[in-house]
PDB file of C-alpha atoms in Angstrom:
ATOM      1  CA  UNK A   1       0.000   0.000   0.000  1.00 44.00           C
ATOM      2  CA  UNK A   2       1.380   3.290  -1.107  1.00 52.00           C
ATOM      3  CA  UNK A   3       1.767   5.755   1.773  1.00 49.00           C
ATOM      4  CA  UNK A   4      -0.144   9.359   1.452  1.00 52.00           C
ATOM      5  CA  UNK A   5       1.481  12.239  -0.648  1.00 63.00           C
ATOM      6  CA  UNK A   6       0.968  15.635  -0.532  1.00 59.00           C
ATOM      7  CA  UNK A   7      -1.233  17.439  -2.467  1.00 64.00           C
ATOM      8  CA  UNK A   8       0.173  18.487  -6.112  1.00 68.00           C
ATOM      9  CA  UNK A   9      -0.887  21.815  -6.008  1.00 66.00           C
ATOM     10  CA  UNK A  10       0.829  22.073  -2.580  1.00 67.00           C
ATOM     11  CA  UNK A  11       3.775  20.814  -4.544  1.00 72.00           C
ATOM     12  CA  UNK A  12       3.557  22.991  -7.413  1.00 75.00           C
ATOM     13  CA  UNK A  13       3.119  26.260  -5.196  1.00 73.00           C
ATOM     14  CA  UNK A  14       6.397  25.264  -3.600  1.00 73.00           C
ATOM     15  CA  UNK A  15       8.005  24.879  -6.926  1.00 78.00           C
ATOM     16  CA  UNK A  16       6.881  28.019  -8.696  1.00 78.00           C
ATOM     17  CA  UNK A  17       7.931  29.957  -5.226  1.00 79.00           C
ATOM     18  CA  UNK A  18      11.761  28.136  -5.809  1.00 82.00           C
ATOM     19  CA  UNK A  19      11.310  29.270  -9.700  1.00 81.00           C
ATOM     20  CA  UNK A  20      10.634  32.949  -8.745  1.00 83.00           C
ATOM     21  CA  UNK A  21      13.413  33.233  -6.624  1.00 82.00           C
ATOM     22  CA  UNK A  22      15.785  32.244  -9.172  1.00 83.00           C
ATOM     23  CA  UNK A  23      13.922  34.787 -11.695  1.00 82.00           C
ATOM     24  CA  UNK A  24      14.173  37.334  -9.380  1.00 83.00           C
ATOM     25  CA  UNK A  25      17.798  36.670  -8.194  1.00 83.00           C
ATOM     26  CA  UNK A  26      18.577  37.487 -12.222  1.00 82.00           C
ATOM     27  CA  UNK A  27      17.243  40.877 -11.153  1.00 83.00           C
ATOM     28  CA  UNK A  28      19.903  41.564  -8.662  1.00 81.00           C
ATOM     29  CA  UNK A  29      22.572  40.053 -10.652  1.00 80.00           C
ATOM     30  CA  UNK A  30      21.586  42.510 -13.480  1.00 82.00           C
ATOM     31  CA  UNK A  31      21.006  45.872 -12.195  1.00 81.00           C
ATOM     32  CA  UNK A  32      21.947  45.361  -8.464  1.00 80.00           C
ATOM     33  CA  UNK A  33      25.194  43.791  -7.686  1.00 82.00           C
ATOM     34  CA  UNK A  34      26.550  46.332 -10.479  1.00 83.00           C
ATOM     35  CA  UNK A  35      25.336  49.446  -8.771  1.00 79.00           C
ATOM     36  CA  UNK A  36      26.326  48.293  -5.264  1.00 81.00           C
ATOM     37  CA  UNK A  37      29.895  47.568  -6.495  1.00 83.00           C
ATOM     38  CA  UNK A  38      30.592  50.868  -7.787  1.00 82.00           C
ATOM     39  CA  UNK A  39      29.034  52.504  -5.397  1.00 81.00           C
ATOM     40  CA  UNK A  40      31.447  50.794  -2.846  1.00 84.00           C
ATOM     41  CA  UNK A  41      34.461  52.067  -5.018  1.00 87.00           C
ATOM     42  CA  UNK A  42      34.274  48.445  -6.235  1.00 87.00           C
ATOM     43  CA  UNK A  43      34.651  49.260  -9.814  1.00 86.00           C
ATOM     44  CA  UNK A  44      37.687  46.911 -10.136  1.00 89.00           C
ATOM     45  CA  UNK A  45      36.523  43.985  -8.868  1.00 88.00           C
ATOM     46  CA  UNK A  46      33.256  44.684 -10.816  1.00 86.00           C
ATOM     47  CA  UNK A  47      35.651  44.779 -13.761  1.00 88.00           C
ATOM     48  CA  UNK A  48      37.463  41.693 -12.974  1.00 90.00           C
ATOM     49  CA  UNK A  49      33.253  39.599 -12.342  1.00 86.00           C
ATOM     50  CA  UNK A  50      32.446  40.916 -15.804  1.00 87.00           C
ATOM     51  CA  UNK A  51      35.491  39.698 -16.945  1.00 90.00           C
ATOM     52  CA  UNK A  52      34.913  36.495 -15.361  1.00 91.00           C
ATOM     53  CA  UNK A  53      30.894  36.397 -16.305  1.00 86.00           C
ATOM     54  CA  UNK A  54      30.698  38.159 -19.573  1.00 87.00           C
ATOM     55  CA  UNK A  55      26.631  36.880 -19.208  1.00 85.00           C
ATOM     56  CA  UNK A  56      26.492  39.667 -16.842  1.00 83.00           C
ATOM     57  CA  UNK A  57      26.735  42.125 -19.327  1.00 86.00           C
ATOM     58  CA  UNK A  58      23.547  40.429 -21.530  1.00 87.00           C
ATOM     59  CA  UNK A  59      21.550  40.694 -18.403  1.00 83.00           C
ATOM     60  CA  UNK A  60      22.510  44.037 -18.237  1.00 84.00           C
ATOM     61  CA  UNK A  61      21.308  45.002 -21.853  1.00 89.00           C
ATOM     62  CA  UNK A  62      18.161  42.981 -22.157  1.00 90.00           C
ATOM     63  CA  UNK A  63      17.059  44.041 -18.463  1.00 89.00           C
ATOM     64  CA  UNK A  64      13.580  45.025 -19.406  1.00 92.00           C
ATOM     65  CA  UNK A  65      13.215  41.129 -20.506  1.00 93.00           C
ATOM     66  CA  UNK A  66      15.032  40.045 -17.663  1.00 89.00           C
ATOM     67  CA  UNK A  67      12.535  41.667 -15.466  1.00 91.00           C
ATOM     68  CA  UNK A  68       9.246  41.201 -17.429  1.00 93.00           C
ATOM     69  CA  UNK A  69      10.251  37.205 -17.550  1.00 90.00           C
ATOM     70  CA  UNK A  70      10.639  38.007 -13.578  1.00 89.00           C
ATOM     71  CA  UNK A  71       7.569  39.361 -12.674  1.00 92.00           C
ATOM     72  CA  UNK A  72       5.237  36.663 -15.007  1.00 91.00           C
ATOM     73  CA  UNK A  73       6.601  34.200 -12.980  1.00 88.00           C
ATOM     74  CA  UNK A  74       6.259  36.151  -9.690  1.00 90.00           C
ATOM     75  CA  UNK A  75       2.508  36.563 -10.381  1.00 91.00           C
ATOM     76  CA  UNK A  76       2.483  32.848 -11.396  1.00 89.00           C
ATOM     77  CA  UNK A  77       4.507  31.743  -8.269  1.00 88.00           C
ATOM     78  CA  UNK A  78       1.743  34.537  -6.385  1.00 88.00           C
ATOM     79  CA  UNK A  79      -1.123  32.356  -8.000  1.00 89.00           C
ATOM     80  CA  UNK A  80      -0.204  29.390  -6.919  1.00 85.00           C
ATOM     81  CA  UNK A  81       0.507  30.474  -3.417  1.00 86.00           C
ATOM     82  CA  UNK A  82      -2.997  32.060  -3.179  1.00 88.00           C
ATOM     83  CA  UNK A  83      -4.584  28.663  -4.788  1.00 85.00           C
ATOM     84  CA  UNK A  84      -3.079  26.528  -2.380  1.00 82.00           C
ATOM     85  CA  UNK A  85      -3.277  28.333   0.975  1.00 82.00           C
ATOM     86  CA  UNK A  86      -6.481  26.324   1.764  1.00 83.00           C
ATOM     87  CA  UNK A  87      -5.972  22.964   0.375  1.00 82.00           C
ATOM     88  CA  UNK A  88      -6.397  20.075   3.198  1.00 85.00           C
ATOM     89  CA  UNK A  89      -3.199  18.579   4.781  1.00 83.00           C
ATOM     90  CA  UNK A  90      -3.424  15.252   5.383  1.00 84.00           C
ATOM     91  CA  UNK A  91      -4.288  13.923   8.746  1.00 87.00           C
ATOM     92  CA  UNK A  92      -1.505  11.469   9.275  1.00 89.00           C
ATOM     93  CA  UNK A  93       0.849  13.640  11.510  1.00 90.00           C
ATOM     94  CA  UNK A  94       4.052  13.423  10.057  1.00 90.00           C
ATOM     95  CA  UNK A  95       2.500  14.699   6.445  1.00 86.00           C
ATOM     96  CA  UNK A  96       0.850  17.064   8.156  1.00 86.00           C
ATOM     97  CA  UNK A  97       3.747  18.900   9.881  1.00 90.00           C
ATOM     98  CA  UNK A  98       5.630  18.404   5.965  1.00 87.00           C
ATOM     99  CA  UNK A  99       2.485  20.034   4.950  1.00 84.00           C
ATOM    100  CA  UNK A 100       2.488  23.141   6.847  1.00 86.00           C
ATOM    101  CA  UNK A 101       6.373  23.129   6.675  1.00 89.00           C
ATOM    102  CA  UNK A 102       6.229  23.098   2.869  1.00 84.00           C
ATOM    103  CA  UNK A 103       3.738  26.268   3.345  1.00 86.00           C
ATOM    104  CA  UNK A 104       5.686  27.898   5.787  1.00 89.00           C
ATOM    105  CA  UNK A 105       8.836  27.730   3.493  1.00 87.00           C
ATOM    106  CA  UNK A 106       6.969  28.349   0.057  1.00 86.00           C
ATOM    107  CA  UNK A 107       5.843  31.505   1.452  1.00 88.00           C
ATOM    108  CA  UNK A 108       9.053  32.629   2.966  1.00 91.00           C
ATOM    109  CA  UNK A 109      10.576  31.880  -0.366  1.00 89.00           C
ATOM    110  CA  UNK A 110       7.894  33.789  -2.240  1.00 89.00           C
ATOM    111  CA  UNK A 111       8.374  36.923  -0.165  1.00 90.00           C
ATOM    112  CA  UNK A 112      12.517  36.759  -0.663  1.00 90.00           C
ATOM    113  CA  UNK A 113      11.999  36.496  -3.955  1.00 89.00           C
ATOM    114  CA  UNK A 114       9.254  39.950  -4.356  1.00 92.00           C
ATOM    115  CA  UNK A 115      12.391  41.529  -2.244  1.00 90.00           C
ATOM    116  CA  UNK A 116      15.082  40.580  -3.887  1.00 88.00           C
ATOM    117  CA  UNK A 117      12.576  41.598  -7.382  1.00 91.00           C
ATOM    118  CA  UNK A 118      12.111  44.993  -5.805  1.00 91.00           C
ATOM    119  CA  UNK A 119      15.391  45.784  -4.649  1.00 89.00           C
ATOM    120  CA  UNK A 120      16.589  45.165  -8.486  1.00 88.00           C
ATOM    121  CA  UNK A 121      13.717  47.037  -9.667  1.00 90.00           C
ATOM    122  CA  UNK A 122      14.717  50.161  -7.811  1.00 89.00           C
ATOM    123  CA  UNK A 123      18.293  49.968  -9.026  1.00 86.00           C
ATOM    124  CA  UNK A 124      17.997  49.053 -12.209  1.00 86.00           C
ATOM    125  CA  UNK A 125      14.442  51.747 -12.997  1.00 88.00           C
ATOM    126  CA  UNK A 126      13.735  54.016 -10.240  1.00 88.00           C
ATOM    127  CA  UNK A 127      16.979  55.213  -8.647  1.00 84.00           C
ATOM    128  CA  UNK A 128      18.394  56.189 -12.538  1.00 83.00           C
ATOM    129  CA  UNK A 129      15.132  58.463 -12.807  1.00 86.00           C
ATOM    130  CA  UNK A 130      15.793  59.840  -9.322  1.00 85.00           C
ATOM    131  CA  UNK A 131      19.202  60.986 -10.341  1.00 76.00           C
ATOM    132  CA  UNK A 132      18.180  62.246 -13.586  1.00 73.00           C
ATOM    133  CA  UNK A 133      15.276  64.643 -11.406  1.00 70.00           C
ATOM    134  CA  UNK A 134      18.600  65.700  -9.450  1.00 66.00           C
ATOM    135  CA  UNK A 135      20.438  67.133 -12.235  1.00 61.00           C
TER     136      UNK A 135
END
């Protein structure tokens, strides 16, 4: 007899809240990380990573892609969150605490992943407009 699993969309909430965070972690890599570093006085060593990464510099250039892939998936990941917030755990204890851990975790990952999204939003669209008002 074949023990209980958990529910797929439980499953595929978890997985589209992984997939985000590795969309949006494209975001930082982008626009992000770049800023930072020369704003540190890191220029160099942001040199020497581009040197290292040359994909860097296609993130860079086809950012508006980069972030529009981004947020699809976030609002996918966000749908599947939403859709599986109420779905029954099973009663068998030990599924049930994997149940609400895989909740607890899918949600934690979701909300890194609208940070780390926002954070490379603002650096890579809002903060270059901000400057621009300045001059």
């Amino acid at each position: 007899m074949n023990a209980p699993q958990l529910d797929p969309g439980l499953r595929s909430s978890a997985w589209g809240a992984w997939l985000s965070l590795l969309a949006s972690s494209s975001t930082l890599l982008c626009c992000a990380l770049p800023a930072l570093m020369v704003t540190l006085g890191a220029g160099a060593a942001l040199a020497g990573l581009v040197s290292a990464i040359p994909q860097l510099i296609w993130l860079s250039l086809h950012k508006v892609w980069v972030f529009a892939l981004a947020a699809v998936l976030l609002l996918v990941a966000g749908a599947l969150q939403w859709q599986a917030r109420r779905l029954p755990c099973p009663v068998e204890p030990r599924l049930a605490a994997q149940c609400a851990r895989v909740r607890r975790v899918g949600a934690w990952v979701y909300g890194l992943a609208l940070l780390f999204y926002l954070l490379g939003l603002s650096f890579a669209f809002i903060l270059p407009l901000l400057d621009g008002a300045a001059s």
